Amino acid sequence: MKTARLFLTLVLVLALSGAACAANYRITLITMDQMDRYWAGVNEGAEKAAAELGNVNYNWTAPDVKDDAKQIEFINNAVAAGADAILLAANGPDAVTSALREAVDAGVKIIYVDSPANFPAEATFTTNNEAAGATAGAELLKALQAAGVNEGRLGIVNVNAATASTVAREKGFRATFEGTNYTILQTQYGEGDVLRSKEIADSFITQGVVGLFGANEGSATGVGNAIQEAGDQVLGVGFDTSNALLELIRNGHLIATMAQNPGVMGYEGVKTAVNALEGKPVDPTPVDTGVTVLTKDNL
């Protein structure tokens, strides 16, 4: 009798152990790159959710630079490594769709954080980038008018022409100045690299612009550095946060930056991925995680 009970106990322990292993989900975060402090914020939120859940093997990986081909390789590698879900910040809306289709065919759940691709996903957690870009434009317009500068040329330093999130920010920014006496010059792209973005901003300043917009962390830092070097002759606004970017605001070289909530994206992304893997209802409607306008007055 004791032997039978011992056998049943062993079977139960093994069954429970097997169930625990089966529920240990493998989730990979793939961002555009690992250069920006912003992506570390997404990772921190994802790590927090994974720690709370306790049944997630989580990792963060990304190309060294923003590159569609490299990001496709990382998606394929995650699938080959047995990922159950991928949290993706798509570098471009179309380039990765074939890789995502293959991932879904392999049973992988896709969750977008920050930047979606043109491919269906379980859920999307992102900033309403067009609205946030409009807010950045409104901050610059207000500062220009307060300085008595009611006309002139403006420059935009963006990442590239394909990344959906930053393209939307530019669209919102441009819309703010429609019908005004300001002229926005042709956008220049620095791939989010601080040095390249500074060189572009330097060129804009040489052309006599009165205001500049940096559409992501690296772009904005480059803009702020150029404005500082030029003796603060130009007003600038940015997007995202980093220690360097916030220091530029504290020292008056940028008037504001739009702070997203990357931690919320990563946190909710992991939680939602697990819900999807467990067959629970998931709403595919994009969730706006919001922005906060950071200025010298509220840092």
PDB file of N, CA and C in Angstrom, residues 198-199 201-202 205 222-233 248 253:
ATOM      1  N   LYS A 198      23.998  65.554 -35.614  1.00  0.00           N
ATOM      2  CA  LYS A 198      24.596  66.860 -35.318  1.00  0.00           C
ATOM      3  C   LYS A 198      25.083  67.527 -36.605  1.00  0.00           C
ATOM      4  N   GLU A 199      25.718  66.753 -37.471  1.00  0.00           N
ATOM      5  CA  GLU A 199      26.199  67.320 -38.734  1.00  0.00           C
ATOM      6  C   GLU A 199      25.047  67.873 -39.567  1.00  0.00           C
ATOM      7  N   ALA A 201      22.134  68.912 -38.339  1.00  0.00           N
ATOM      8  CA  ALA A 201      21.657  70.105 -37.636  1.00  0.00           C
ATOM      9  C   ALA A 201      22.589  71.287 -37.867  1.00  0.00           C
ATOM     10  N   ASP A 202      23.893  71.032 -37.880  1.00  0.00           N
ATOM     11  CA  ASP A 202      24.869  72.092 -38.187  1.00  0.00           C
ATOM     12  C   ASP A 202      24.560  72.724 -39.548  1.00  0.00           C
ATOM     13  N   ILE A 205      21.507  74.900 -39.394  1.00  0.00           N
ATOM     14  CA  ILE A 205      21.800  76.164 -38.714  1.00  0.00           C
ATOM     15  C   ILE A 205      22.544  77.110 -39.661  1.00  0.00           C
ATOM     16  N   GLY A 222      21.723  65.012 -31.166  1.00  0.00           N
ATOM     17  CA  GLY A 222      22.540  65.688 -32.174  1.00  0.00           C
ATOM     18  C   GLY A 222      22.094  67.120 -32.397  1.00  0.00           C
ATOM     19  N   VAL A 223      20.780  67.335 -32.445  1.00  0.00           N
ATOM     20  CA  VAL A 223      20.230  68.685 -32.607  1.00  0.00           C
ATOM     21  C   VAL A 223      20.649  69.570 -31.437  1.00  0.00           C
ATOM     22  N   GLY A 224      20.481  69.050 -30.213  1.00  0.00           N
ATOM     23  CA  GLY A 224      20.835  69.837 -29.028  1.00  0.00           C
ATOM     24  C   GLY A 224      22.312  70.186 -28.985  1.00  0.00           C
ATOM     25  N   ASN A 225      23.159  69.231 -29.368  1.00  0.00           N
ATOM     26  CA  ASN A 225      24.600  69.488 -29.384  1.00  0.00           C
ATOM     27  C   ASN A 225      24.963  70.567 -30.404  1.00  0.00           C
ATOM     28  N   ALA A 226      24.300  70.535 -31.556  1.00  0.00           N
ATOM     29  CA  ALA A 226      24.558  71.542 -32.588  1.00  0.00           C
ATOM     30  C   ALA A 226      24.111  72.925 -32.131  1.00  0.00           C
ATOM     31  N   ILE A 227      22.966  72.989 -31.479  1.00  0.00           N
ATOM     32  CA  ILE A 227      22.452  74.262 -30.984  1.00  0.00           C
ATOM     33  C   ILE A 227      23.387  74.822 -29.910  1.00  0.00           C
ATOM     34  N   GLN A 228      23.853  73.952 -29.028  1.00  0.00           N
ATOM     35  CA  GLN A 228      24.797  74.387 -27.992  1.00  0.00           C
ATOM     36  C   GLN A 228      26.062  74.957 -28.620  1.00  0.00           C
ATOM     37  N   GLU A 229      26.596  74.250 -29.604  1.00  0.00           N
ATOM     38  CA  GLU A 229      27.832  74.687 -30.252  1.00  0.00           C
ATOM     39  C   GLU A 229      27.653  76.011 -30.992  1.00  0.00           C
ATOM     40  N   ALA A 230      26.435  76.238 -31.494  1.00  0.00           N
ATOM     41  CA  ALA A 230      26.150  77.462 -32.247  1.00  0.00           C
ATOM     42  C   ALA A 230      25.783  78.635 -31.339  1.00  0.00           C
ATOM     43  N   GLY A 231      25.869  78.431 -30.029  1.00  0.00           N
ATOM     44  CA  GLY A 231      25.588  79.517 -29.097  1.00  0.00           C
ATOM     45  C   GLY A 231      24.119  79.770 -28.869  1.00  0.00           C
ATOM     46  N   ASP A 232      23.304  78.714 -29.011  1.00  0.00           N
ATOM     47  CA  ASP A 232      21.873  78.802 -28.728  1.00  0.00           C
ATOM     48  C   ASP A 232      21.168  79.871 -29.556  1.00  0.00           C
ATOM     49  N   GLN A 233      21.550  79.977 -30.817  1.00  0.00           N
ATOM     50  CA  GLN A 233      20.898  80.928 -31.723  1.00  0.00           C
ATOM     51  C   GLN A 233      19.571  80.376 -32.260  1.00  0.00           C
ATOM     52  N   LEU A 248      20.785  68.511 -21.854  1.00  0.00           N
ATOM     53  CA  LEU A 248      20.659  69.575 -22.853  1.00  0.00           C
ATOM     54  C   LEU A 248      19.467  70.471 -22.533  1.00  0.00           C
ATOM     55  N   HIS A 253      19.650  74.222 -23.946  1.00  0.00           N
ATOM     56  CA  HIS A 253      19.996  74.043 -25.362  1.00  0.00           C
ATOM     57  C   HIS A 253      18.843  73.442 -26.166  1.00  0.00           C
TER      58      HIS A 253
END
